[in-house]
Tab-separated table of N, CA and C in Angstrom:
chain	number	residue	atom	x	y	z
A	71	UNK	N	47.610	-80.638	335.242
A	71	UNK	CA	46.990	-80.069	334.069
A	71	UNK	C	47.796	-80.558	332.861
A	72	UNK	N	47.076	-80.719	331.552
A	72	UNK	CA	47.592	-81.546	330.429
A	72	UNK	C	47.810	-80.609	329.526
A	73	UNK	N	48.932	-81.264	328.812
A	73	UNK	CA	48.955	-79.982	327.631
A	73	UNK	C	47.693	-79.135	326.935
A	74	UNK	N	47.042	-80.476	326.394
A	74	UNK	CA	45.453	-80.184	326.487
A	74	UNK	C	44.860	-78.930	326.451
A	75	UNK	N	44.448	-79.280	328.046
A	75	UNK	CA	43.724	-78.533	329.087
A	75	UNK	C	44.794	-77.198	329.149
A	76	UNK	N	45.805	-77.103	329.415
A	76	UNK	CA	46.501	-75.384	328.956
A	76	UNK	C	46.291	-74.786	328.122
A	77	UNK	N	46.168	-75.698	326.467
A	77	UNK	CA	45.945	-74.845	325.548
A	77	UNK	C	44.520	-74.455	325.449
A	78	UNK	N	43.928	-75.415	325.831
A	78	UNK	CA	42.034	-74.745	326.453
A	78	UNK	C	41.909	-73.630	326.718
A	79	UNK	N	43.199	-73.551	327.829
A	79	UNK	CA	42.331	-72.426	329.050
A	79	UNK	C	43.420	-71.060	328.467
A	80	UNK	N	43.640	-70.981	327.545
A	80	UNK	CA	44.254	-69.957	327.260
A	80	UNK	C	43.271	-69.284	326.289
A	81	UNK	N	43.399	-67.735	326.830
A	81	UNK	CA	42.252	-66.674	326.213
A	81	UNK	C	42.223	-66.658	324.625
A	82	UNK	N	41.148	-66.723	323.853
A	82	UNK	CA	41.603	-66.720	322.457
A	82	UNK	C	42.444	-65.156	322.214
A	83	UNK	N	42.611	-65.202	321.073
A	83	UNK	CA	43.104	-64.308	320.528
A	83	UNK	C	42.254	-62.938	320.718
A	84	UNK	N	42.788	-61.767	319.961
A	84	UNK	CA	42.306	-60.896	320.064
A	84	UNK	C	41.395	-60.436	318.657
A	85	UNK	N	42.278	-60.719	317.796
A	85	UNK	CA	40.912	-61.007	316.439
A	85	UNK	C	40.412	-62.344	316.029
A	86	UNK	N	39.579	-61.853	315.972
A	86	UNK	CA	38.304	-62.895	314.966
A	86	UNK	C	39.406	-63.832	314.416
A	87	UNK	N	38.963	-65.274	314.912
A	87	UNK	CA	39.551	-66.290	314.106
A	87	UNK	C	39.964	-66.524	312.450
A	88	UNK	N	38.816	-65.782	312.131
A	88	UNK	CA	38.224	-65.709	310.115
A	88	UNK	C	39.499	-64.549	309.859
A	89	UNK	N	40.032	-63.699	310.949
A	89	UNK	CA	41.281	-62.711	310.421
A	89	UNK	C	42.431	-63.703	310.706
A	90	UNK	N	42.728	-63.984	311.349
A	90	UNK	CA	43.740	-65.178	311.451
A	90	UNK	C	44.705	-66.150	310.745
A	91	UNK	N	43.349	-66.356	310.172
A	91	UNK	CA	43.792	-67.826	308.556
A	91	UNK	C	44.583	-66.576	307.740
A	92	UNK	N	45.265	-67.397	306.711
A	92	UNK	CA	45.799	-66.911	305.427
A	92	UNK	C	44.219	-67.247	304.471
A	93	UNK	N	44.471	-66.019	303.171
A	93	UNK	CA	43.484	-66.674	302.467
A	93	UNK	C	44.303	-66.623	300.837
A	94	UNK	N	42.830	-66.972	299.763
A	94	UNK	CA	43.896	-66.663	298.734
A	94	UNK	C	44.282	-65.648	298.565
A	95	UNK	N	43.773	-64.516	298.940
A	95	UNK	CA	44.010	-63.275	298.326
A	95	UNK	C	44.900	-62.566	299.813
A	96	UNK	N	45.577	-62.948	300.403
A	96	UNK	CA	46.656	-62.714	301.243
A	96	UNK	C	47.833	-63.117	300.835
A	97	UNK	N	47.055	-64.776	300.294
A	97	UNK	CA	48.761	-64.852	299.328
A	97	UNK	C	49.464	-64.900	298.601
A	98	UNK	N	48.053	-64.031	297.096
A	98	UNK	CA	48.708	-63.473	296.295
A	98	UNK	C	49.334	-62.282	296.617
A	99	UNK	N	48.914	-61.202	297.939
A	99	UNK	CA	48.970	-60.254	298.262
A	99	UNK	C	50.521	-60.776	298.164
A	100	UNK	N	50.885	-61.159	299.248
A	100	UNK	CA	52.315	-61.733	299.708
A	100	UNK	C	53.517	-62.479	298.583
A	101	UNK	N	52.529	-63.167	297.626
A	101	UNK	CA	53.225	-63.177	296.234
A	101	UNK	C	53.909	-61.986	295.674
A	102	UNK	N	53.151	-61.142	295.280
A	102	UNK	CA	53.495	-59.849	294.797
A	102	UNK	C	54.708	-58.931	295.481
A	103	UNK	N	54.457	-59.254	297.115
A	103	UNK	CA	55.636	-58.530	297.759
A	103	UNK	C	56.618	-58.871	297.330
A	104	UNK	N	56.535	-60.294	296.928
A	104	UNK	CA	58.334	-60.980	296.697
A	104	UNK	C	58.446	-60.601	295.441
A	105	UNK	N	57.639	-60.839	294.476
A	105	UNK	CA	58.201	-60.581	293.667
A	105	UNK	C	58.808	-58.878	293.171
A	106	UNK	N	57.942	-57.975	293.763
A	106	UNK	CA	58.437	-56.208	294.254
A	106	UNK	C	59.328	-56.121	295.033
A	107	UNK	N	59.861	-57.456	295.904
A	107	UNK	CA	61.649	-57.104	296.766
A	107	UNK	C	62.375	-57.825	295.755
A	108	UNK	N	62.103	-58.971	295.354
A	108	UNK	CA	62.621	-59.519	294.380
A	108	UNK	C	63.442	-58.276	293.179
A	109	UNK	N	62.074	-57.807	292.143
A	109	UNK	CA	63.171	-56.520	291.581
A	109	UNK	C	64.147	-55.877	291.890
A	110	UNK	N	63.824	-55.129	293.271
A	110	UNK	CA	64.298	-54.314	294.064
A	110	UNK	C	65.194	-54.834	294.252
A	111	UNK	N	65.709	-55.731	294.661
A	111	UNK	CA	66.835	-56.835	295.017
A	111	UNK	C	68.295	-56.380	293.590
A	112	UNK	N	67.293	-57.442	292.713
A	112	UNK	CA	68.505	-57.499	291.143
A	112	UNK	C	68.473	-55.909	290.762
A	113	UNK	N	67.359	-54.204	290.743
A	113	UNK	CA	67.937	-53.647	290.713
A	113	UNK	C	69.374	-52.980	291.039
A	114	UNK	N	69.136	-53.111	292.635
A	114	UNK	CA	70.412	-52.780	293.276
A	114	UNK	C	71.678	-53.720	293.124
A	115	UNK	N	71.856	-54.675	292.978
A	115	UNK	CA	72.756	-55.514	292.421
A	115	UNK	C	73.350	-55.456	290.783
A	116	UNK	N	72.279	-55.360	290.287
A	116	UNK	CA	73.202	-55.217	288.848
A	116	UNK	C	74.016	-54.345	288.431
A	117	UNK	N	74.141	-53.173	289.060
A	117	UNK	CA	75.337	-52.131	288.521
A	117	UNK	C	76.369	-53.065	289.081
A	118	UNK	N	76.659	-53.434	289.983
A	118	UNK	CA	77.632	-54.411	290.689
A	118	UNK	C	78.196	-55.200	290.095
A	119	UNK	N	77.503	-56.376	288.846
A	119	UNK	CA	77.683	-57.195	288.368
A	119	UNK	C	78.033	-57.130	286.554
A	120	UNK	N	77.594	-55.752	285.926
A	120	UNK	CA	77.639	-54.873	284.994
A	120	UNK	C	79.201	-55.269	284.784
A	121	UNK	N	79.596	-55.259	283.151
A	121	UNK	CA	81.132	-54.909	283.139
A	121	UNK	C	80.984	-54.070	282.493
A	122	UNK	N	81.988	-53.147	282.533
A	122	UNK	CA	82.773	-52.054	282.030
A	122	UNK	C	82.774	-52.195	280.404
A	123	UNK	N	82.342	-51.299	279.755
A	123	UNK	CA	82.161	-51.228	278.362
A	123	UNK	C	84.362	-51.017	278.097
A	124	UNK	N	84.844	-51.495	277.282
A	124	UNK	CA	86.291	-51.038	277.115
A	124	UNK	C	86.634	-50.222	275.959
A	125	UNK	N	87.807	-49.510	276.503
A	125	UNK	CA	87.790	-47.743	275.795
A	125	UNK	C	87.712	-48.076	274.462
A	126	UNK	N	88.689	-49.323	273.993
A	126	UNK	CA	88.818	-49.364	272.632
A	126	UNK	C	87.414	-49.759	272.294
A	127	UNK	N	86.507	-50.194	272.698
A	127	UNK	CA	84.805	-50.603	272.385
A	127	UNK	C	84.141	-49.148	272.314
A	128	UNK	N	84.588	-48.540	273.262
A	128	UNK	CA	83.644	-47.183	273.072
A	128	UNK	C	84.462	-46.210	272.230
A	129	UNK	N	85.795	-45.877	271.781
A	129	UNK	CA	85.831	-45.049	270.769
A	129	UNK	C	85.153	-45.981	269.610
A	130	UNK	N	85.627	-47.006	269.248
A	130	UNK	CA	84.981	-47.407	268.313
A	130	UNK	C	83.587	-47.232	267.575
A	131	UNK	N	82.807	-46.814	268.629
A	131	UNK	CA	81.223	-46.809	268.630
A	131	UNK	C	81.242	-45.240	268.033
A	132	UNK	N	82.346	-44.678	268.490
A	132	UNK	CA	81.773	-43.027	268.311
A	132	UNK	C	82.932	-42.685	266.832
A	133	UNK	N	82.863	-44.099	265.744
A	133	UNK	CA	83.405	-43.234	264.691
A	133	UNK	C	82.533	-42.901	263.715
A	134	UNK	N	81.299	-43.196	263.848
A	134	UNK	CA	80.063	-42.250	263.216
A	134	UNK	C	79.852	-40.670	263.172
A	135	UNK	N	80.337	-40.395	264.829
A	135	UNK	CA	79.981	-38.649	265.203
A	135	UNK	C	81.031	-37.862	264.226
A	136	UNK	N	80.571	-36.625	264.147
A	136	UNK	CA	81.453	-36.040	263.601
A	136	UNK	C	83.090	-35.602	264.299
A	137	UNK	N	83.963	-34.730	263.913
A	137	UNK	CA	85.151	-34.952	264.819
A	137	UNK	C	85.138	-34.311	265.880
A	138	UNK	N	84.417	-33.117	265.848
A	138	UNK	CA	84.058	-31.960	267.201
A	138	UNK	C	83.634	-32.721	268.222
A	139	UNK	N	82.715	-33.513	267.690
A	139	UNK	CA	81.895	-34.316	268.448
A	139	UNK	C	82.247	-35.334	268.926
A	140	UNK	N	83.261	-36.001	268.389
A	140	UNK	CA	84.014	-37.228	268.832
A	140	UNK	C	85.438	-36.945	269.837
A	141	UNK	N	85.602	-35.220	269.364
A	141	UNK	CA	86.515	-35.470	270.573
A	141	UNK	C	85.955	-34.753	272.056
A	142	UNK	N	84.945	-34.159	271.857
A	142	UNK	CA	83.978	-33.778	272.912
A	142	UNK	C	83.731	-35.023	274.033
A	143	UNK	N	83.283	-36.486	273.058
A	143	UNK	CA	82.816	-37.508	273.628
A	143	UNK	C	83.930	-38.365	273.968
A	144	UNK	N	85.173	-37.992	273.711
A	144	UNK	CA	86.530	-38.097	274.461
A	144	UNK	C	86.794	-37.968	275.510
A	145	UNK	N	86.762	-36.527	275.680
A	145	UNK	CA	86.709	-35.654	276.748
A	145	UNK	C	86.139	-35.848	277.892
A	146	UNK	N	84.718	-36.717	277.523
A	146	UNK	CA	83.867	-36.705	278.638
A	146	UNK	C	84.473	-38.328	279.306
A	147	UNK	N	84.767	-38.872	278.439
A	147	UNK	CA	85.370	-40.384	278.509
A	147	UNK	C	86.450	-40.893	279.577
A	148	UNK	N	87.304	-39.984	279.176
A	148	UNK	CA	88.566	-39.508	279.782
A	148	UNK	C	88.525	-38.990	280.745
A	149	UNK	N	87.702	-37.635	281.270
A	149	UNK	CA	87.854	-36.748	282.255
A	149	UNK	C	88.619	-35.358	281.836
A	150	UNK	N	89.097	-35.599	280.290
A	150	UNK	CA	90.514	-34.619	280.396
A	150	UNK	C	90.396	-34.964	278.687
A	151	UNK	N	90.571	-33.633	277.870
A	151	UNK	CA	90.955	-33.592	276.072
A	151	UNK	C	92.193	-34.081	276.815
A	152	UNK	N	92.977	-35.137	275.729
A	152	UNK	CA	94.535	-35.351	276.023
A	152	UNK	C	95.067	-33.970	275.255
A	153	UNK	N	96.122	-33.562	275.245
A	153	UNK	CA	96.745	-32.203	274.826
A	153	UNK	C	97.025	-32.180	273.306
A	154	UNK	N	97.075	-33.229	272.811
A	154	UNK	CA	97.575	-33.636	271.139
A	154	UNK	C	96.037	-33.210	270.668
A	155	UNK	N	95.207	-32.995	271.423
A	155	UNK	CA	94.405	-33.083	270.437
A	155	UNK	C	93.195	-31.828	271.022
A	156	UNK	N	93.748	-31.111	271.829
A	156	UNK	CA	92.836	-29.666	272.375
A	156	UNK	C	93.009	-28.478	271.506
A	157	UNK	N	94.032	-28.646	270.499
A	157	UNK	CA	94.216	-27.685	269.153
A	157	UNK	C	92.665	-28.237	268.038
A	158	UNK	N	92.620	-29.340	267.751
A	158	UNK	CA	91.511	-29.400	267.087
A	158	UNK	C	90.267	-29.516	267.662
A	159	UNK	N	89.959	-29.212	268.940
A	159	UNK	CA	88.971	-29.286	269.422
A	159	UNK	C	88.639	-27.783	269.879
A	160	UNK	N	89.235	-27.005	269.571
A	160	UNK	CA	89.608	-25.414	269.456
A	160	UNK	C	88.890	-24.886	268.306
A	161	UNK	N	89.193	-25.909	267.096
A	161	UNK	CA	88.993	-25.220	266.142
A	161	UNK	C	90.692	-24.386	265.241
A	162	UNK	N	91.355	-24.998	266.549
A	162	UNK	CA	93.298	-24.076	265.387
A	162	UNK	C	93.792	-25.027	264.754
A	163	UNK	N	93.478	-26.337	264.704
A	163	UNK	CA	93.922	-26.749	263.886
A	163	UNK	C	92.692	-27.610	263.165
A	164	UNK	N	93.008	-28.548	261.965
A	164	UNK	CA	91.883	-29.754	261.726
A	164	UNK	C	92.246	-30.938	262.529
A	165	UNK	N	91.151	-31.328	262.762
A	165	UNK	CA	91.191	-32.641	263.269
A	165	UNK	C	91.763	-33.798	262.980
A	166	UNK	N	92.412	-34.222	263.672
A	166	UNK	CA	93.066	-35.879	262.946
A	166	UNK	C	92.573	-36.679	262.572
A	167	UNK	N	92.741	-37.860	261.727
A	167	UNK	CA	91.643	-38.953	261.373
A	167	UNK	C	91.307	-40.307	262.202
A	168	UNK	N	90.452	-40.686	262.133
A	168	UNK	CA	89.743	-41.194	263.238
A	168	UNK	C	90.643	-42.631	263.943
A	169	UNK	N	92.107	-42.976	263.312
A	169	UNK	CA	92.920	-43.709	263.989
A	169	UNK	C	93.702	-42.673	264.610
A	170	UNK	N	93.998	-41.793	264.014
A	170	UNK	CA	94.853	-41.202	264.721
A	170	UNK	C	94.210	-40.477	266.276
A	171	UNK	N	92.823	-40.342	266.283
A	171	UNK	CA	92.315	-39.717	267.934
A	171	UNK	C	92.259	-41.031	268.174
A	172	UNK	N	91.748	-42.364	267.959
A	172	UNK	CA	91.575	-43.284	268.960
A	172	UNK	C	93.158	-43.804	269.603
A	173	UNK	N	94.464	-43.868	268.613
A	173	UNK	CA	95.693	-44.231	268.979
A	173	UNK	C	96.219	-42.915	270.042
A	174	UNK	N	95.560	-41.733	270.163
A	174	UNK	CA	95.837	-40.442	270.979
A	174	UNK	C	94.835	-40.744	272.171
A	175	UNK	N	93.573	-41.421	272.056
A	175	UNK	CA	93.102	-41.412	273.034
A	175	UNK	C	93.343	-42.671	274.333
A	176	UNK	N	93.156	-43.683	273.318
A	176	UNK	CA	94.330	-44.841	274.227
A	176	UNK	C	95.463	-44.454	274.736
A	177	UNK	N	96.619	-43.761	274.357
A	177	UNK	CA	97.917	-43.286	275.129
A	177	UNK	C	97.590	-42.320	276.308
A	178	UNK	N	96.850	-41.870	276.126
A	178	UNK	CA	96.526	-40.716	276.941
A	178	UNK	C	95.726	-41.376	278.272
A	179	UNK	N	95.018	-42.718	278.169
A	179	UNK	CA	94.586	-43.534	278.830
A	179	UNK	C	95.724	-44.015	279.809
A	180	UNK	N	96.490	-44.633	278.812
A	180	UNK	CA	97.210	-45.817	279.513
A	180	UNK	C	98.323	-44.774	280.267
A	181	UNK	N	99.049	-43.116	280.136
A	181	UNK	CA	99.332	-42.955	280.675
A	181	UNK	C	98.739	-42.263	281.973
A	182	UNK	N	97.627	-41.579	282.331
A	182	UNK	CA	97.000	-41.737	283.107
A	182	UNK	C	97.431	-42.890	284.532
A	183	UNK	N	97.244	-44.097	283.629
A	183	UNK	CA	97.131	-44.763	284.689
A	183	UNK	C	98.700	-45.279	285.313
């Protein structure tokens, strides 16, 4: 028996030949998947690839807010008011000026670490 003649005698399939083929609209279907894992893909990857905004970049940004507010958004920055500066965020004392919390908030950083 010839290659042929085996592939002859073998039962067709179980669907309809016409289900079988690809058509166009299977492979735009199939287009679309990639490009929906595709997203899915660079979503999950980009926090990964993201850098780190740096402290001195982000106090900087927050010398618009007012000072309550700037050392609130410290606080949250940090994890922790540094101690030089939980009297004006109290309200017992006034607030320092806006070099003086970012040079308090950097130290308070770098000793941290």
């Amino acid at each position: 028996m010839t290659q042929a003649e085996l592939i002859a005698a073998l039962p067709e399939g179980r669907l309809p030949p016409a289900l079988m083929a690809l058509h166009a609209t299977d492979l735009v279907a199939l287009f679309g998947l990639g490009l929906l894992l595709g997203a899915l893909c660079c979503a999950l990857v980009l926090p990964l690839l993201a850098r780190p905004v740096p402290l001195r970049a982000q106090l900087r940004a927050m010398r618009s807010l007012e000072p309550e507010a700037r050392l609130l958004a410290i606080a949250r920055i940090l994890g922790r008011l540094p101690d030089e500066l939980r009297a004006a965020a109290y309200g017992a004392a006034p607030p320092p000026g806006a070099e003086a919390i970012e040079r308090i908030a950097l130290k308070a950083r770098r000793a941290r670490r």
